[in-house]
Structure formats: C-alpha cells, structure tokens
Tab-separated table of C-alpha atoms in Angstrom:
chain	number	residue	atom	x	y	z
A	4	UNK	CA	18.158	125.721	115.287
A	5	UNK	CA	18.745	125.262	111.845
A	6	UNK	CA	21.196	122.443	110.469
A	7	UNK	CA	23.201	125.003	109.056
A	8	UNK	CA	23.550	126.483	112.557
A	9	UNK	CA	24.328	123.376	114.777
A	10	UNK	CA	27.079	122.341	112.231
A	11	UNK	CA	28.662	125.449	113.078
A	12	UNK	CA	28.141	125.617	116.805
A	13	UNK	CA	29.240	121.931	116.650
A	14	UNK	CA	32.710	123.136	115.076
A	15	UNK	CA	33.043	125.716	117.329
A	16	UNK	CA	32.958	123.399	120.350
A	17	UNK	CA	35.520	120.912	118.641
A	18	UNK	CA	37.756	124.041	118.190
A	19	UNK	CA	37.899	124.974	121.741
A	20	UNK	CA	37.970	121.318	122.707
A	21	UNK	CA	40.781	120.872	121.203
A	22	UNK	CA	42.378	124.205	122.034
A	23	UNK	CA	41.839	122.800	125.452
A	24	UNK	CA	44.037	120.020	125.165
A	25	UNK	CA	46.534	121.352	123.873
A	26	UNK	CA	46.779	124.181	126.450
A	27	UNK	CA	47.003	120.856	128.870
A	28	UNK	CA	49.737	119.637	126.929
A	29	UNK	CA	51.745	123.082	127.063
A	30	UNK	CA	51.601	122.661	130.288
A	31	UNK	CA	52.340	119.229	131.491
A	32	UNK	CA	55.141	118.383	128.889
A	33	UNK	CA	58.039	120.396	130.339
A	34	UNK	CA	57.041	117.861	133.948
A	35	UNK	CA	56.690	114.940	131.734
A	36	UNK	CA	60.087	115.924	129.805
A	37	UNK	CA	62.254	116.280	132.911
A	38	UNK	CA	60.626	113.013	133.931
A	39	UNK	CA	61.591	111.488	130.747
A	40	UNK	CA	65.502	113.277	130.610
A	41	UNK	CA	65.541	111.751	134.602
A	42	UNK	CA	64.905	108.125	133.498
A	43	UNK	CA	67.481	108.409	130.318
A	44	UNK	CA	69.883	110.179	132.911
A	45	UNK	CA	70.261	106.913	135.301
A	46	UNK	CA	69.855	104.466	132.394
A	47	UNK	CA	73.152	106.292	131.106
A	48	UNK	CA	74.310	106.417	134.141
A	49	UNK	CA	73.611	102.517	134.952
A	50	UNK	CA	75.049	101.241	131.625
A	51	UNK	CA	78.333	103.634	132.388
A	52	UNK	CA	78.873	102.072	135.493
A	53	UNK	CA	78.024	98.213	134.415
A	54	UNK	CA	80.347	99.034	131.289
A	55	UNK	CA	83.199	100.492	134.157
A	56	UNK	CA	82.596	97.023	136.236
A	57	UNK	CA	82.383	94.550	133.382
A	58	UNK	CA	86.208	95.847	132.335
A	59	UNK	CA	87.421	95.190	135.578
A	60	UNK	CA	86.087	92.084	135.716
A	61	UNK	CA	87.387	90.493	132.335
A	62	UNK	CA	90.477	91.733	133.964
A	63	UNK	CA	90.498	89.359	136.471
A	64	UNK	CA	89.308	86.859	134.638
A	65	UNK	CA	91.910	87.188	132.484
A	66	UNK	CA	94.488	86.781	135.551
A	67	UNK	CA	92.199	83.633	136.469
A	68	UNK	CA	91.494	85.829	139.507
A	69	UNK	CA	88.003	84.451	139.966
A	70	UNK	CA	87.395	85.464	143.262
A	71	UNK	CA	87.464	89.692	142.295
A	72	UNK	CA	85.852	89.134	138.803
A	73	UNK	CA	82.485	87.357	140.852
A	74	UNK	CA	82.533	89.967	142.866
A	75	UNK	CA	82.440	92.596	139.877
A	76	UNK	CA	79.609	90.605	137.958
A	77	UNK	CA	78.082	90.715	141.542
A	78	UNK	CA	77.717	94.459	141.606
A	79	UNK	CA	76.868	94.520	137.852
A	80	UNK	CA	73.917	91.983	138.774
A	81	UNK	CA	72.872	94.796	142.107
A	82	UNK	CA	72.656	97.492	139.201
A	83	UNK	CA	71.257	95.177	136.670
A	84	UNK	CA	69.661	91.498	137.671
A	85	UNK	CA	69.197	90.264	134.151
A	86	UNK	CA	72.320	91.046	132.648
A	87	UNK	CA	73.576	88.436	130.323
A	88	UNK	CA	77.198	88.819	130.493
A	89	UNK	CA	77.016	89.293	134.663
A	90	UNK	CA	74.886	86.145	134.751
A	91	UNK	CA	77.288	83.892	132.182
A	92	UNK	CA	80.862	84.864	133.470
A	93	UNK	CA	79.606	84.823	136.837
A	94	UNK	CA	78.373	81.217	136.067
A	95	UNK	CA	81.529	80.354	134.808
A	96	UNK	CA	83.047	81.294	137.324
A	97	UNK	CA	81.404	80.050	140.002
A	98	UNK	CA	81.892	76.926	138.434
A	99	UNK	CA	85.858	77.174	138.071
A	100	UNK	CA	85.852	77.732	141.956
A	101	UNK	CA	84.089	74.513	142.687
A	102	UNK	CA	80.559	76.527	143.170
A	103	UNK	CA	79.569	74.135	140.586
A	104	UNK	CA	75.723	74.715	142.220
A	105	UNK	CA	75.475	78.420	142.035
A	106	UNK	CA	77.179	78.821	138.878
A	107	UNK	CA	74.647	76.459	137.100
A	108	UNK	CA	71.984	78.527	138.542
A	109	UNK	CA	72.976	81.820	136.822
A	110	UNK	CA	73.781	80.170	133.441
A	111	UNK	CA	69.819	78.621	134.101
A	112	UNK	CA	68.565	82.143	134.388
A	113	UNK	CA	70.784	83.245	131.377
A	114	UNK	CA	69.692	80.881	129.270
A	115	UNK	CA	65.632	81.424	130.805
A	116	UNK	CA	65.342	85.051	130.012
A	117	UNK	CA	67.768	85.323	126.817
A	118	UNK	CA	67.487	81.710	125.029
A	119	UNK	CA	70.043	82.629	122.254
A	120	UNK	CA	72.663	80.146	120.760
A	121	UNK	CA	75.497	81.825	122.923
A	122	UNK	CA	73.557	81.317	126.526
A	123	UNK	CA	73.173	77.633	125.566
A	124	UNK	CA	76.667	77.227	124.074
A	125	UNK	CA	78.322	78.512	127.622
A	126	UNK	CA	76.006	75.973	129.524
A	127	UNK	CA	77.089	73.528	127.179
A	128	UNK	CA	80.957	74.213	127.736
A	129	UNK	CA	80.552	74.646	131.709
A	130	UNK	CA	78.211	70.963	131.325
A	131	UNK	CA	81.474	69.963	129.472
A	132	UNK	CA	83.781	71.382	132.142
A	133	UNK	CA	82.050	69.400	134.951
A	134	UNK	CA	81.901	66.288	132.481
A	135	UNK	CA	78.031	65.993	131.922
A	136	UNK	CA	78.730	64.980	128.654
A	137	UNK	CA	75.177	64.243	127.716
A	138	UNK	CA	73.858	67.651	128.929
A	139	UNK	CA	76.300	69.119	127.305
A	140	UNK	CA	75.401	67.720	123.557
A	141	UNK	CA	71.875	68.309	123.979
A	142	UNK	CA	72.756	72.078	124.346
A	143	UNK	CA	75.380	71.959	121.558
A	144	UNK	CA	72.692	70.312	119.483
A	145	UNK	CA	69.865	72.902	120.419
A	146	UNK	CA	72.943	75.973	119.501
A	147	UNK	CA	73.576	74.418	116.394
A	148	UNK	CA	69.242	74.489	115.189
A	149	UNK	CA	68.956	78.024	116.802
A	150	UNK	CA	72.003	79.001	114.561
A	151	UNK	CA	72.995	76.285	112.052
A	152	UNK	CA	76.239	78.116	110.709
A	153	UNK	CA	77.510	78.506	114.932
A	154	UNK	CA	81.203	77.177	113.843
A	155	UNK	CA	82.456	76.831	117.441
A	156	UNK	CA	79.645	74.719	118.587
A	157	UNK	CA	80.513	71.803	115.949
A	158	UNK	CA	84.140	72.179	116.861
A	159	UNK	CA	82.802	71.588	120.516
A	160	UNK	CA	80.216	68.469	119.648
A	161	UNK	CA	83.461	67.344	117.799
A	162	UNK	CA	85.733	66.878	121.114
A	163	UNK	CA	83.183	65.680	123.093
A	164	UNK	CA	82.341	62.768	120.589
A	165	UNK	CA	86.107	62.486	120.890
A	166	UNK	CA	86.059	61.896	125.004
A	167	UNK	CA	83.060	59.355	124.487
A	168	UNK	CA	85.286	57.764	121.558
A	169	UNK	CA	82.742	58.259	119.140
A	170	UNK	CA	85.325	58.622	116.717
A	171	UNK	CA	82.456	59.317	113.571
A	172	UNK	CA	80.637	61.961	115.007
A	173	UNK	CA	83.684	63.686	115.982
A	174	UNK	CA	85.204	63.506	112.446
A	175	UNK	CA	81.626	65.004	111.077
A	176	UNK	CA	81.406	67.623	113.426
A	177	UNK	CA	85.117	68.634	112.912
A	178	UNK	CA	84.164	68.757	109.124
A	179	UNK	CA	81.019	71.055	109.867
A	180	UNK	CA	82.765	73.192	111.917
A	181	UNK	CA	85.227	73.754	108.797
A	182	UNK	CA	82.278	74.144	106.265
A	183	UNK	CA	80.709	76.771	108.114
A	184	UNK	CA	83.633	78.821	109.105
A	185	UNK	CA	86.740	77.059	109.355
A	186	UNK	CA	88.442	77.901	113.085
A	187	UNK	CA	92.145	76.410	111.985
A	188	UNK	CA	93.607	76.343	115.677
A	189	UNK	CA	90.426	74.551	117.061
A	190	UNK	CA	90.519	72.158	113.605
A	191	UNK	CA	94.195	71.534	113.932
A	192	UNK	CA	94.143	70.658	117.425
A	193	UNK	CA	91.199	68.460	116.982
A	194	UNK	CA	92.750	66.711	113.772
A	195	UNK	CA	95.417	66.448	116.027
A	196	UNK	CA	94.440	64.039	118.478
A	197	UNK	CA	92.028	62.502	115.830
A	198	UNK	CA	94.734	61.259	114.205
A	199	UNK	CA	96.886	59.709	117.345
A	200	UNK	CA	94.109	56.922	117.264
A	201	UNK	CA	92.676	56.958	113.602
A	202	UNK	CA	96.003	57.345	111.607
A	203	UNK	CA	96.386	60.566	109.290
A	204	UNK	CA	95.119	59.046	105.795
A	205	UNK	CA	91.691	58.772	107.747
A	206	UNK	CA	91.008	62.006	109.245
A	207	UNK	CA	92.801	63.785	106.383
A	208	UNK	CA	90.819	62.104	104.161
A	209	UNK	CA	87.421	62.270	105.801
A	210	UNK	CA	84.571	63.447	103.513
A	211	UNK	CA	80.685	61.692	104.229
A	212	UNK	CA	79.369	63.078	100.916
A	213	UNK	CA	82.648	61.606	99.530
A	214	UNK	CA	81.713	58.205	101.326
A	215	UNK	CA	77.984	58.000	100.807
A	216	UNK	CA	78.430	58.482	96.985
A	217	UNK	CA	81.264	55.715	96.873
A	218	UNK	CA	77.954	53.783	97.883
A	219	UNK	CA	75.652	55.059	95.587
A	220	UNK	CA	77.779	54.585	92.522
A	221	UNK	CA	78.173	50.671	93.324
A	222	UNK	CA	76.029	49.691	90.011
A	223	UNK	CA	73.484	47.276	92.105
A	224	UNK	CA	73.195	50.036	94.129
A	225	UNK	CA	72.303	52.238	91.737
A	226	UNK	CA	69.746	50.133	90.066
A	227	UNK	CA	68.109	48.980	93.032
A	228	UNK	CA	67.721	53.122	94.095
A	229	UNK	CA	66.607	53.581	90.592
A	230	UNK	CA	63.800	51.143	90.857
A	231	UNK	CA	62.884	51.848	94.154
A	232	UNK	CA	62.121	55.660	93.385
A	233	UNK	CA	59.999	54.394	90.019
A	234	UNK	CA	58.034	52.461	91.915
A	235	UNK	CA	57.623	54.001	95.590
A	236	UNK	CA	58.780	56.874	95.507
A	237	UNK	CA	61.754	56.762	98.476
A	238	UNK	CA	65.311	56.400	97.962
A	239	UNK	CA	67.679	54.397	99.781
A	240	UNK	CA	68.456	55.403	103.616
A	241	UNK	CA	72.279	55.285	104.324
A	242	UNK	CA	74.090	55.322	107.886
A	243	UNK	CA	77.710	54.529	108.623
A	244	UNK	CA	79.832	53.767	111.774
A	245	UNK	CA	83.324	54.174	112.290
A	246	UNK	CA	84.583	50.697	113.381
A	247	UNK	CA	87.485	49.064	114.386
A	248	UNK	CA	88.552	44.993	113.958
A	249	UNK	CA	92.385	44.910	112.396
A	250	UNK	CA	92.178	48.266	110.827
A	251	UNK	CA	89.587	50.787	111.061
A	252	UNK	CA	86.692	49.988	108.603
A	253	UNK	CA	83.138	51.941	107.856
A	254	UNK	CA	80.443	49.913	107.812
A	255	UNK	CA	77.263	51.812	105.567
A	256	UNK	CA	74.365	50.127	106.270
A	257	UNK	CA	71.637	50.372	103.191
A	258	UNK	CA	67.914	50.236	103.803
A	259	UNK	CA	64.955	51.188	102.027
A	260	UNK	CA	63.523	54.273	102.728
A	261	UNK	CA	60.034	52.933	102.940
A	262	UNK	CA	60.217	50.076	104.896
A	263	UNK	CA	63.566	50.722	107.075
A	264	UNK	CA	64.347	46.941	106.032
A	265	UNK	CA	68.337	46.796	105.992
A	266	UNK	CA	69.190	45.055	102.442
A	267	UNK	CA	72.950	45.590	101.962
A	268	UNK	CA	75.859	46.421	104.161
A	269	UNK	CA	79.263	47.429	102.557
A	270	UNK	CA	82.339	47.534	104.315
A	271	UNK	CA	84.800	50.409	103.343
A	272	UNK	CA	88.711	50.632	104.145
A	273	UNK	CA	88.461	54.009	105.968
A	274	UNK	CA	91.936	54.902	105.114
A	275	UNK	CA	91.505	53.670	101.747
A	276	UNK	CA	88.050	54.249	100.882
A	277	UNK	CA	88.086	51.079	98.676
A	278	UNK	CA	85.032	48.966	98.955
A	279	UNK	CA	85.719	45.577	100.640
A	280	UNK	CA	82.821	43.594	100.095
A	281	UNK	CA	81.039	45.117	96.715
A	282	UNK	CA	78.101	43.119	96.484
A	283	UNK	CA	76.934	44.121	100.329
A	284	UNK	CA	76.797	40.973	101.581
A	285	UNK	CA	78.354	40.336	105.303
C-alpha cells in the first residue's frame, strides 16, 4: 500500500471512529441529563427545605425558645450533616440549656470542617459564656490573624481582658475594634464600664501610638535609639502596663532590641500623660 494510500485509509478510520462516539453520546446524554436535572432537583429541593427550617428556628431563638429551635437545626442537620449554621446555633444552644457537652461538640465540628473567623469567633463567645476565659482568647486571637480587620472580635478580647482586670489590653482592644470598624454600642458600653474603675480622662484619652511616641521624643531617648540603629542596626523595644499605686500610672519599659537588656523605665500619669520620672530611672 502506498503512503499516499494508508494516510487516507488511516483518516477514514478516525472519521468513523469518531462518528462512533458521538452516535454513543446521542444516545446516552438524554439518561445522563435526567440523571443530572434529578440530582439538581433534590439539591433544590434540600436547600428549600433547610432554608424553610432555618427561619423557624431563628424564630425561636429569637423567643429564647431553645428547646424548638434545637429541634429545627436537628432536622436541618438529618437533611444536611455539615451545615454550618445547624451546627453553630445548635451549639449555642445546647449550651444555653446547660448541654454545655453537646453543644461544644457541634461548634468542634463547625469549626473542623469550615475553619473560618466566624466558626472560631462563636466558640470563642460560647468559651466566654461558660467562663473559659483562656480558651476563649486563644480563639479570639486565632479570628483576629484569619481576618485582621474582624471588628467584633477586638470588641470581644476587649471585655474579656476587662473580667480578668487586665485593664491595658482591654483599652487596646477597645481601640482596635474602633480602628477597624468602629461598633459605637459595643464601644460605648465597653468605655462604659472602663471608665467606672479607670476614671474618664484615661479611657477617653487612651491612644498607644500617642503613648509610645511621648517615649520616643524624651531627648535621651532619642539619642540613645539614634545610636543604637547606627551602630546595630535595632531600635529600641517598648512595652507598657497599666498599673495602679495612688493613681493609675503606665509604666513603659525600654530595652534594646538586640539584647532584650531593660535600660530605662518611665513612669507616665495615665490620665495625664505627663512623664513622671524623665530620665527613666526607678
């Protein structure tokens, strides 16, 4: 057979090879199409019928009827095991009836198969709820690197710094929660009790950039950060605490970013903001 020959015999069998196929496919894809329109169908039909459910139950929720609204997320979870509003209300739930156990276990699988800021931030408010205060920051913490602008979850840190009376953190987180996207009622009512034990000047006044550069523009300061970044290339480290002998007082500890060695510690009128000991000496 010539070459000329086989190329065409070859292109021949390619033709009806392919003709072939798609005589297959004329004939399987109306099947495979009602299979297809069958699976959409109950997926509609599902989501319909979780949608239906999940109204009734914010209902009752809403009433504080917790008893119908597990039930509800119940029947969403026979339809739907893995749904993540089922499994975090139901949690919740579970938890404001005292089923502190079972409700921890669906906010564990929430947060297993969907870890997104908002699964963690409900286990962190339910950890709050049941006062497992350190649980609880750890997930406010982890919420606030998965999204860093989460408002509500600084707001959050901020009153639980406030029931350990860790009065700093609570004033820092209050201001982060403002910077990213001030809540006013959860800021106000924050401020609020804030202020019954700090005194308004203080947590009106509250700025750590504000407070940090008071420090840095102390001239010895500012020479010995000057020097330190000719000749090693690190800055000073700062960290304050919110403390309390006759009035409340910051205390900004100074070390040197290289070493960690503490060299000067400042002591700052908090409702003030005037320097009480400028040359950093105790």
């Amino acid at each position: 057979m010539l070459p000329t020959e086989h190329a065409t015999f070859s292109g021949q069998t390619k033709r009806r090879n392919e003709m072939t196929i798609i005589s297959r496919i004329k004939i399987v894809t109306p099947m495979f199409l009602l299979i297809l329109l069958g699976c959409n169908s109950k997926a509609q039909n599902d989501k319909e019928k979780i949608d239906a459910i999940f109204v009734l139950a914010l209902k009752a929720d809403s009433l504080n009827d917790y008893k119908t609204s597990i039930t509800y997320y119940s029947k969403m979870l026979e339809i739907d095991s893995l749904n993540v509003g089922a499994l975090v209300n139901r949690g919740k739930a579970l938890i404001a009836t005292t089923k502190v156990q079972a409700g921890f276990a669906d906010l564990n699988k929430a947060i297993k198969h969907y870890p997104h800021e908002r699964t963690y931030y409900a286990r962190a408010v339910a950890y709050m709820y049941t006062n497992k205060l350190d649980s609880a920051e750890t997930d406010l913490y982890t919420v606030t690197k998965l999204k860093p602008s989460f408002t509500d979850a600084y707001y959050a840190l901020s009153n639980l710094h406030l029931m350990k009376k860790e009065y700093l953190p609570a004033l820092n987180n209050c201001a982060f929660g403002d910077k990213y996207g001030i809540n006013k009622n959860l800021s106000d009512a924050l401020k609020a009790e804030m202020i019954k034990t700090l005194g308004k000047d203080i947590v009106n006044n509250y700025n750590s950039d504000t407070l940090f550069q008071l420090i840095r523009n102390i001239p010895k300061i500012k020479k010995v950060e000057h020097e330190s970044l000719e000749t090693r290339k690190h800055g000073l480290n700062l960290v304050a605490s919110l403390d309390k002998t006759t009035d409340w007082v910051y205390t900004v500890k100074v070390s040197d970013g290289e070493t960690n060695e503490i060299q000067f510690v400042f002591k700052v009128d908090a409702a003030t903001l005037k320097v009480m000991n400028p040359d950093g000496k105790n």
